[in-house]
Short mmCIF file of C-alpha atoms in Angstrom, two decimals:
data_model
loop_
_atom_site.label_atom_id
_atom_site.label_comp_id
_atom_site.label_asym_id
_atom_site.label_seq_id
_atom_site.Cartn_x
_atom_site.Cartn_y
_atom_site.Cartn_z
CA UNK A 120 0.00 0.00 0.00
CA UNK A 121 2.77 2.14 0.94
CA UNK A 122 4.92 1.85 -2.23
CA UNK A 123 1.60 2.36 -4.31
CA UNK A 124 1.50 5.52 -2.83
CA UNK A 125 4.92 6.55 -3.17
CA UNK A 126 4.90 5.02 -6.73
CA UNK A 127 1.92 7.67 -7.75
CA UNK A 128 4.63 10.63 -6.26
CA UNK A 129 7.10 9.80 -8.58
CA UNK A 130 11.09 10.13 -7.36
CA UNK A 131 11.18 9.49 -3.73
CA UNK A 132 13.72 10.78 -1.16
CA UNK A 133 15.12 8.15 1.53
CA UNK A 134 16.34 7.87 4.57
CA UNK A 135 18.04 4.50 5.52
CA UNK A 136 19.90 3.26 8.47
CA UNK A 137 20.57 -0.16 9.78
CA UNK A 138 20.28 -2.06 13.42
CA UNK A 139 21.59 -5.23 14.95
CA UNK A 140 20.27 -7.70 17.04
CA UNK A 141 23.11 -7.02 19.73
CA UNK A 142 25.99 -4.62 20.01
CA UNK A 143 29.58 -5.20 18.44
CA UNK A 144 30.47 -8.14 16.26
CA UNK A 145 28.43 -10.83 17.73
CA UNK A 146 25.20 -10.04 15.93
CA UNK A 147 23.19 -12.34 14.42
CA UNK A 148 20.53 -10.41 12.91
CA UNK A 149 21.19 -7.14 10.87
CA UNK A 150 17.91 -5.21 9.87
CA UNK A 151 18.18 -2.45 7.10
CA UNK A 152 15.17 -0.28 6.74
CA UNK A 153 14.82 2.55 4.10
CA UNK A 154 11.98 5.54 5.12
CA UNK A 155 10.61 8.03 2.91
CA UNK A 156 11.83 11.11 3.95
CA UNK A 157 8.55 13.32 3.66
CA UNK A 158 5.95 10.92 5.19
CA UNK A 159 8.37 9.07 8.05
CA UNK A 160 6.75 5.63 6.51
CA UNK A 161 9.04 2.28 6.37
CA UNK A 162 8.88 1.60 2.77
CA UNK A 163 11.12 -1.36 2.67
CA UNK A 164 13.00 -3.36 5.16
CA UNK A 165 15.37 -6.22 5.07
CA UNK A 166 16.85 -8.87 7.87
CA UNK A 167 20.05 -10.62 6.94
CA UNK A 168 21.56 -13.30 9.24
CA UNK A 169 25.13 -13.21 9.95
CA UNK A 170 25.92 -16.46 8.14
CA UNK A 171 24.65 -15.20 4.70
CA UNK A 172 27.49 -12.99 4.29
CA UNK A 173 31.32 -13.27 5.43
CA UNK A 174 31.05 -10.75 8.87
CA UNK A 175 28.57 -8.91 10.44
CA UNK A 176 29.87 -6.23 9.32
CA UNK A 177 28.67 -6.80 5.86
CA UNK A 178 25.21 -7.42 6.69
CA UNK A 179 24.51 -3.81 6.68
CA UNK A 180 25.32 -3.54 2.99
CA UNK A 181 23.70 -6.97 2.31
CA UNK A 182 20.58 -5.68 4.09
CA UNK A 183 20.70 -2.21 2.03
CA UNK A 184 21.63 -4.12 -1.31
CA UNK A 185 18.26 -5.90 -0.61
CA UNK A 186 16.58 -2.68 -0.15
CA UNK A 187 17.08 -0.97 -2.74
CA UNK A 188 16.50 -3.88 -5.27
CA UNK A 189 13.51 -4.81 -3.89
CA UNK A 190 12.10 -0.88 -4.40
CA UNK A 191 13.31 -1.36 -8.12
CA UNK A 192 11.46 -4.68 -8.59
CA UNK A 193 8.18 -2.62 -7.96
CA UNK A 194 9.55 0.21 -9.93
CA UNK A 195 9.36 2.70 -7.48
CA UNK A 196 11.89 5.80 -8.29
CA UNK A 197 14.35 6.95 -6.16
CA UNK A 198 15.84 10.24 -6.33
CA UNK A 199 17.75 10.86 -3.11
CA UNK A 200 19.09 8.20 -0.49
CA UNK A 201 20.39 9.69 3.01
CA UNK A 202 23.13 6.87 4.75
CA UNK A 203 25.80 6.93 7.34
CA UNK A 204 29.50 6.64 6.21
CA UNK A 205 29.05 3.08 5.94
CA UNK A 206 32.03 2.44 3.51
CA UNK A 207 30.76 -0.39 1.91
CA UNK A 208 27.48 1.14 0.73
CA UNK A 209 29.10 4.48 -0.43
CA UNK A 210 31.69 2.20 -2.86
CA UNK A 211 28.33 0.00 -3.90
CA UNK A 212 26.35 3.55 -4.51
CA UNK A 213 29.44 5.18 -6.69
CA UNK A 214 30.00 1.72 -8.37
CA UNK A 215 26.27 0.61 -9.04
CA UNK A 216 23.82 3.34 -8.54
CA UNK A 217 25.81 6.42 -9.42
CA UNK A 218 22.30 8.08 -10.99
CA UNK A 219 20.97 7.98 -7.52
CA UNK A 220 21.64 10.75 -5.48
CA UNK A 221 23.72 10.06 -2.34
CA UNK A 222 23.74 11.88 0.40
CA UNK A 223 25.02 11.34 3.80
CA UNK A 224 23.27 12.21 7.45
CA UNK A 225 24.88 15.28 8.65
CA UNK A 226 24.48 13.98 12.18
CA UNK A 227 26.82 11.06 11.52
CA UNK A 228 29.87 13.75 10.18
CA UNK A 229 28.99 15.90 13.04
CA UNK A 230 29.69 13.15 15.09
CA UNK A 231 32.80 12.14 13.53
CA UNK A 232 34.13 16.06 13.88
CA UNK A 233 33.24 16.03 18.05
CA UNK A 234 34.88 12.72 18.27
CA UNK A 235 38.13 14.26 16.68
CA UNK A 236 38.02 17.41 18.23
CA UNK A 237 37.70 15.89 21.52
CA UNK A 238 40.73 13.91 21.47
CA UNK A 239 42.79 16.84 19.82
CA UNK A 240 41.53 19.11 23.07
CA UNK A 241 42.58 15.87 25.65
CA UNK A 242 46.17 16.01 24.08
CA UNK A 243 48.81 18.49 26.12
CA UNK A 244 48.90 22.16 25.06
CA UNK A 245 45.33 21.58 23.62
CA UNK A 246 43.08 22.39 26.31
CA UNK A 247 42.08 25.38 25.24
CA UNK A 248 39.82 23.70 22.35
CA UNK A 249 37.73 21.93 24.27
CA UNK A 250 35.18 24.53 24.55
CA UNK A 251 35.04 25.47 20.73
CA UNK A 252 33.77 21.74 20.45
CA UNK A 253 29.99 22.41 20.43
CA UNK A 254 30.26 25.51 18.61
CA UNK A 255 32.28 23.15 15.74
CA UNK A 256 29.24 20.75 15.93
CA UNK A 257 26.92 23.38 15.48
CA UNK A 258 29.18 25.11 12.75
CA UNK A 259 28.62 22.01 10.52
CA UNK A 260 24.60 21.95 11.06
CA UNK A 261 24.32 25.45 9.93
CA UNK A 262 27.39 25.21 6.69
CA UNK A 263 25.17 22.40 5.33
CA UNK A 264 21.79 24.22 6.24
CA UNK A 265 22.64 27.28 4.16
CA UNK A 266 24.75 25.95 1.58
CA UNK A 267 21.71 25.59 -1.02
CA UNK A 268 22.93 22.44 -2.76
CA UNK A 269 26.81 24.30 -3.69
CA UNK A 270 29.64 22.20 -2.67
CA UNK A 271 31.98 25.19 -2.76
CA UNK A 272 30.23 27.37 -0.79
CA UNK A 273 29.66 24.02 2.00
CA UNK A 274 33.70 23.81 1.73
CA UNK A 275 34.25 27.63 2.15
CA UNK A 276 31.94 28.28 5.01
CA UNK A 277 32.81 25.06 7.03
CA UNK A 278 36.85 26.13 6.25
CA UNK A 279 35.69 29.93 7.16
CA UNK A 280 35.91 28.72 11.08
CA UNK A 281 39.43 28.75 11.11
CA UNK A 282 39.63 32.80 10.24
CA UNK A 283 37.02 33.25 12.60
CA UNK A 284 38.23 30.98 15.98
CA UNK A 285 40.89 33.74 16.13
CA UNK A 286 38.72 36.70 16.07
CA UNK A 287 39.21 37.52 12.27
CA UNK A 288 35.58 37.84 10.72
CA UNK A 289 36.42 39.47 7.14
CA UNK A 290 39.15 37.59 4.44
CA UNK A 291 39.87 37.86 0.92
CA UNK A 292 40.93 34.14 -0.02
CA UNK A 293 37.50 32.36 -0.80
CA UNK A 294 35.81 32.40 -4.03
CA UNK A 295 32.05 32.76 -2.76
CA UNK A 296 32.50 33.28 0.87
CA UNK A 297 34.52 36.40 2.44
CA UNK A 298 33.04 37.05 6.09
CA UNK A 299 31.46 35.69 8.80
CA UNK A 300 27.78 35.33 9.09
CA UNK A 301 26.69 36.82 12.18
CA UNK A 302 26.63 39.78 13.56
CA UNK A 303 29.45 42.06 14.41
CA UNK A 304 30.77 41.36 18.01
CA UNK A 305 31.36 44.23 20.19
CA UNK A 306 34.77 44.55 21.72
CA UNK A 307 33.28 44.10 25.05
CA UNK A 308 32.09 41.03 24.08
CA UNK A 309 35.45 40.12 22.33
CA UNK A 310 37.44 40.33 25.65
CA UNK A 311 35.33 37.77 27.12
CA UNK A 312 35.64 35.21 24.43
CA UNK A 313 38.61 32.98 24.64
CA UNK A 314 40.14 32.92 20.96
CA UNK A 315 42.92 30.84 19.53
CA UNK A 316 46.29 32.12 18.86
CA UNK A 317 47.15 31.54 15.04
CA UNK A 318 49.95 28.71 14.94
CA UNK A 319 49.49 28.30 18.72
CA UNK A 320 49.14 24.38 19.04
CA UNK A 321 45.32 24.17 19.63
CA UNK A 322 44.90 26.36 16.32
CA UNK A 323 47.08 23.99 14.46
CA UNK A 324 45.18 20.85 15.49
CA UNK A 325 42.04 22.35 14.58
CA UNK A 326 43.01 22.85 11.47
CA UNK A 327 44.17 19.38 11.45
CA UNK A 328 40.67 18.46 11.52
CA UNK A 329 38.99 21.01 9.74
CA UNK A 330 40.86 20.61 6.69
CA UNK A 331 41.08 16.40 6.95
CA UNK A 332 41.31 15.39 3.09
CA UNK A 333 38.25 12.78 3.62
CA UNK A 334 36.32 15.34 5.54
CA UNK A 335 36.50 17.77 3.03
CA UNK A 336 35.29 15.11 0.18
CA UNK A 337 32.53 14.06 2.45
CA UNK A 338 31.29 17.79 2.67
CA UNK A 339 30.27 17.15 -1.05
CA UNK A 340 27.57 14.92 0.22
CA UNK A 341 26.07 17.15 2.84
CA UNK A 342 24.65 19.58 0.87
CA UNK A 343 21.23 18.68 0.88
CA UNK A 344 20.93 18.73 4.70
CA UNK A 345 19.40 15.24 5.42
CA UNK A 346 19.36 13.72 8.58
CA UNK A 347 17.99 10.15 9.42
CA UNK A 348 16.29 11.05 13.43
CA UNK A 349 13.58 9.38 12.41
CA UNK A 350 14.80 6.02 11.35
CA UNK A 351 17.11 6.02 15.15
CA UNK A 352 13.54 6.91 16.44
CA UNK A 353 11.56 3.81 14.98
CA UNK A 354 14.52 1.86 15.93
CA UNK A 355 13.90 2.74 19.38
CA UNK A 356 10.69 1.96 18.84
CA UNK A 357 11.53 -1.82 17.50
CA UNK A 358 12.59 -2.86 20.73
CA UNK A 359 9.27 -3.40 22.01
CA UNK A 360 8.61 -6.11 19.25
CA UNK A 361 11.99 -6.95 18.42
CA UNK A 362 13.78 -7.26 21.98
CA UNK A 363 18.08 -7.11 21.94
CA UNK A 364 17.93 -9.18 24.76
CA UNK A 365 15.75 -12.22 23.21
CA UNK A 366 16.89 -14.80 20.45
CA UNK A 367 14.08 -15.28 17.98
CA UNK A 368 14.13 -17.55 14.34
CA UNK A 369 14.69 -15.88 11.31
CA UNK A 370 10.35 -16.00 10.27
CA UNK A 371 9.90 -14.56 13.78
CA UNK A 372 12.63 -11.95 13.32
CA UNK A 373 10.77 -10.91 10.37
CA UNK A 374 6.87 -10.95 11.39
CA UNK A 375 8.02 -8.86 14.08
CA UNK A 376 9.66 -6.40 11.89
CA UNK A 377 6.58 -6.15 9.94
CA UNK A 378 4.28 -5.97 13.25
CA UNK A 379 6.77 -2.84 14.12
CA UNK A 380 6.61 -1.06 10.42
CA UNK A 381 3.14 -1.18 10.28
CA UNK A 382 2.73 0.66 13.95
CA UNK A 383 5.07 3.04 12.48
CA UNK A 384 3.46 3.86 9.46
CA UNK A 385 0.18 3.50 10.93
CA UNK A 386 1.57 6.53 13.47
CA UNK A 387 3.73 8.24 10.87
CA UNK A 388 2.42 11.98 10.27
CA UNK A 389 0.70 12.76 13.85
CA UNK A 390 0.61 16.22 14.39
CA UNK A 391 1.93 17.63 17.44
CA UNK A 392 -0.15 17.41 20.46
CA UNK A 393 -1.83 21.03 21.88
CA UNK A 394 -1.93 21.75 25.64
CA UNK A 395 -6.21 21.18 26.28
CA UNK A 396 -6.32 23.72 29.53
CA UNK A 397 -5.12 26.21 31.74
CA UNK A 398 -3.58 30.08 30.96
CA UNK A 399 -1.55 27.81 27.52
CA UNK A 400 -4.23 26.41 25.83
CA UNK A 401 -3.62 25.59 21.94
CA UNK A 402 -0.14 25.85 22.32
CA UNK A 403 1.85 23.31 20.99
CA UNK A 404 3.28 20.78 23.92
CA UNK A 405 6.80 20.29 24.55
CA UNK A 406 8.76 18.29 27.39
CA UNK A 407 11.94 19.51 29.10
CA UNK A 408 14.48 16.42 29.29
CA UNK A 409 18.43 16.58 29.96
CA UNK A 410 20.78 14.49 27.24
CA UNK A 411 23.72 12.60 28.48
CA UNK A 412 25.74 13.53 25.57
CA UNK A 413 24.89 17.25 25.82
CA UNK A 414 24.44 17.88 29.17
CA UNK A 415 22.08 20.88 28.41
CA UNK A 416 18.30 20.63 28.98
CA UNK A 417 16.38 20.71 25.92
CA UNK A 418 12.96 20.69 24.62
CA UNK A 419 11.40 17.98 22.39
CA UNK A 420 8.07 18.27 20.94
CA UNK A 421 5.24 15.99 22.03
CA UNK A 422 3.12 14.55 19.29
CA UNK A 423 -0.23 13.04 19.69
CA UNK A 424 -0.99 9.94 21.28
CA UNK A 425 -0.77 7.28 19.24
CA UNK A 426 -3.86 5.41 17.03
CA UNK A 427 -4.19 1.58 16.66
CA UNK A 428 -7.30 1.32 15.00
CA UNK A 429 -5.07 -0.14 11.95
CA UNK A 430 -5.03 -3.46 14.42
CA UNK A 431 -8.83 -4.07 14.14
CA UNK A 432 -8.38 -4.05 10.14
CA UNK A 433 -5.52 -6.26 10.61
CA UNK A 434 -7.40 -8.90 12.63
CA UNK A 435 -10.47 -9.01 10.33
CA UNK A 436 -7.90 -10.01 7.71
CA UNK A 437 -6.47 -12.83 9.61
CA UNK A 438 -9.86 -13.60 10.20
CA UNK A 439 -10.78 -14.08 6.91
CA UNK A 440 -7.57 -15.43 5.99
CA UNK A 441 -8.29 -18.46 8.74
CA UNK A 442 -11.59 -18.94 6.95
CA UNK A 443 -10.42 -19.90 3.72
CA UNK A 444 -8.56 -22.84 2.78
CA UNK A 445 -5.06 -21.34 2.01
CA UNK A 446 -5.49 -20.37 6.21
CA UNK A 447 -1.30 -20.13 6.68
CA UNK A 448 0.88 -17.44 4.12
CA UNK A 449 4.08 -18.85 4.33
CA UNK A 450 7.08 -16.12 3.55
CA UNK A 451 9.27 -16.66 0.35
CA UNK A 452 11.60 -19.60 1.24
CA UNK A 453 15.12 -18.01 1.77
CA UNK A 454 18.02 -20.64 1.89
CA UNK A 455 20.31 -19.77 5.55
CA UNK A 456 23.49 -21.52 6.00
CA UNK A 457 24.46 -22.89 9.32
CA UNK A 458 27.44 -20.91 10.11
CA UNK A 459 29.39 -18.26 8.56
CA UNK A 460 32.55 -21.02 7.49
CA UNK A 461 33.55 -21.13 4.23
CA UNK A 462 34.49 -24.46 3.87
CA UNK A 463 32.65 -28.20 5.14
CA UNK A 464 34.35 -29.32 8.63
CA UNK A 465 36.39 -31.53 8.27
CA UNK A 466 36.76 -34.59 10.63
CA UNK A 467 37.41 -33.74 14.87
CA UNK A 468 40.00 -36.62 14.70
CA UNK A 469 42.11 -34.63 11.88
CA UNK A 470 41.77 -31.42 13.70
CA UNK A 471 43.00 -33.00 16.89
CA UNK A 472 45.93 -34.76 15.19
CA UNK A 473 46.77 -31.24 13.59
CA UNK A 474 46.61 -28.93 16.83
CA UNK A 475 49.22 -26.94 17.57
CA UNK A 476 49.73 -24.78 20.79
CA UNK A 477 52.24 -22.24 21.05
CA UNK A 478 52.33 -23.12 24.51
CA UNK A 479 53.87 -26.68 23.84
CA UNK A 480 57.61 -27.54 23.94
#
């Protein structure tokens, strides 16, 4: 139903991000899910077991692989796909699907910069870059925000920070950018803000970062400001079918991935929920909450509860599915190895007459 509407749209825009059954390499289950980026619907999903491919690692490209071939069997357009830096999938997007547009999730290079920067600002001499760090962050948000779609202008404004870290708002050495975008800062203000010295060593490993040959090529990629919340957000909300905690068979790691798209889709494009009384009435609702990783309260807006009349529809049909003769739907058969070796094993007798220690004299 979903790709029949997207299919009347035309070229869709994506979102995509992947999750595993548990954290680190011991996963089991890798589930890729691609969202249209306008509606917040799941419009395709895919769960790969680790013994279909050679690591877990590669079931996130396996899983996206699927994704995208399976939108293309139904002929459904795409025009724009948001990803992390996922390594594999950018070489299988520039290799086999260079017509689609590629972007990546701003958050994810964001990331990348704090995690840099903050390891730069623990090193000796550093210190004082510590508390440009969320300033950086931000910097990124608002290059890719007002770059309108020019890769120049992204490179020039994100490179602009260095001129301006040590108080110099106004240059002559860009192409499309020459000053700083806000307003001018009054020297009484200027005392009180704790600028780098040019060459001083927390200038110079800033602009070890800032000027990082891959980060720089990656910028090309940000220019349509996409970000992929929502996908972490229905992730968090898989966990209440699809438990990290709980082993389940490959069918029921699938029905319950269904179970979990259609809540989502079902709950896609609430509006946000209005305060009903008291002096505030009509406003829109937020809640006040406190991040670990910021450590700044916050506000987050509060949508309206959530609908399940889509279950009622869904039980008539396995209703009248139970009254026919063809009662049980079986899933297309998919073939899963055992394990994730390469070869047959051979005989315990050979491998004990082989074994080695390094321990042994």
């Amino acid at each position: 139903m979903v790709r029949q509407e997207l299919g009347n749209k035309g070229a869709i825009n994506l979102n995509s991000d992947g999750r595993c059954d548990s954290p680190g390499h011991s996963a089991k289950y890798g589930t890729y899910t691609l969202m249209d980026s306008d509606s917040g619907k799941v419009v395709a999903f895919s769960a790969v077991q680790v013994s279909e491919v050679t690591s877990s690692n590669a079931m996130e490209k396996e899983g996206f692989k699927r994704c995208i071939e399976s939108l293309e069997d139904d002929r459904v357009q795409i025009d724009r796909i948001a990803t992390d830096r996922h390594v594999s999938i950018s070489s299988f997007m520039n290799k086999e699907r260079p017509e689609i547009n590629h972007q990546y999730d701003v958050w994810h290079l964001s990331k990348w910069v704090v995690k840099k920067l903050t390891s730069k600002a623990q090193q000796k001499g550093c210190e004082e870059l510590m508390p440009w760090i969320q300033s950086m962050s931000n910097h990124l948000w608002w290059c890719a925000a007002t770059c309108d779609g020019n890769v120049v202008l992204l490179r020039e404004k994100w490179k602009s920070v260095l001129h301006h870290i040590v108080n110099k708002h106004k240059w002559t050495c860009n192409t499309l950018f020459h000053q700083c975008g806000h307003r001018r800062i009054p020297s009484s203000e200027a005392k009180n803000i704790c600028w780098l010295k040019p060459g001083s060593p927390d200038h110079l490993a800033l602009e070890d970062v800032v000027l990082n040959t891959k980060l720089l090529k990656d910028l090309a990629k940000l220019t349509d400001f996409c970000h992929t919340g929502n996908i972490e957000v229905y992730h968090s909300m898989m966990l209440k079918y699809c438990s990290k905690q709980e082993h389940f068979s490959y069918k029921g790691m699938v029905a319950r991935t269904q179970l979990a798209a259609l809540d989502n889709n079902a709950n896609a494009e609430r509006p946000q929920a209005l305060v009903q009384s008291g002096e505030h009435v009509g406003q829109e609702r937020y809640k006040a909450c406190f991040p670990k990783a910021h450590k700044r309260w916050v506000v987050k807006p509060i949508s309206e509860k959530k609908s399940y009349q889509y279950l009622s529809t869904l039980l008539a049909k396995v209703l009248e599915r139970c009254e026919t003769d063809n009662a049980v739907a079986e899933p297309l058969p998919v073939v899963l190895p055992r394990n994730i070796a390469s070869e047959p094993a051979p005989a315990k007798e050979d491998l004990i007459a082989n074994h080695r220690s390094r321990f042994n004299r």
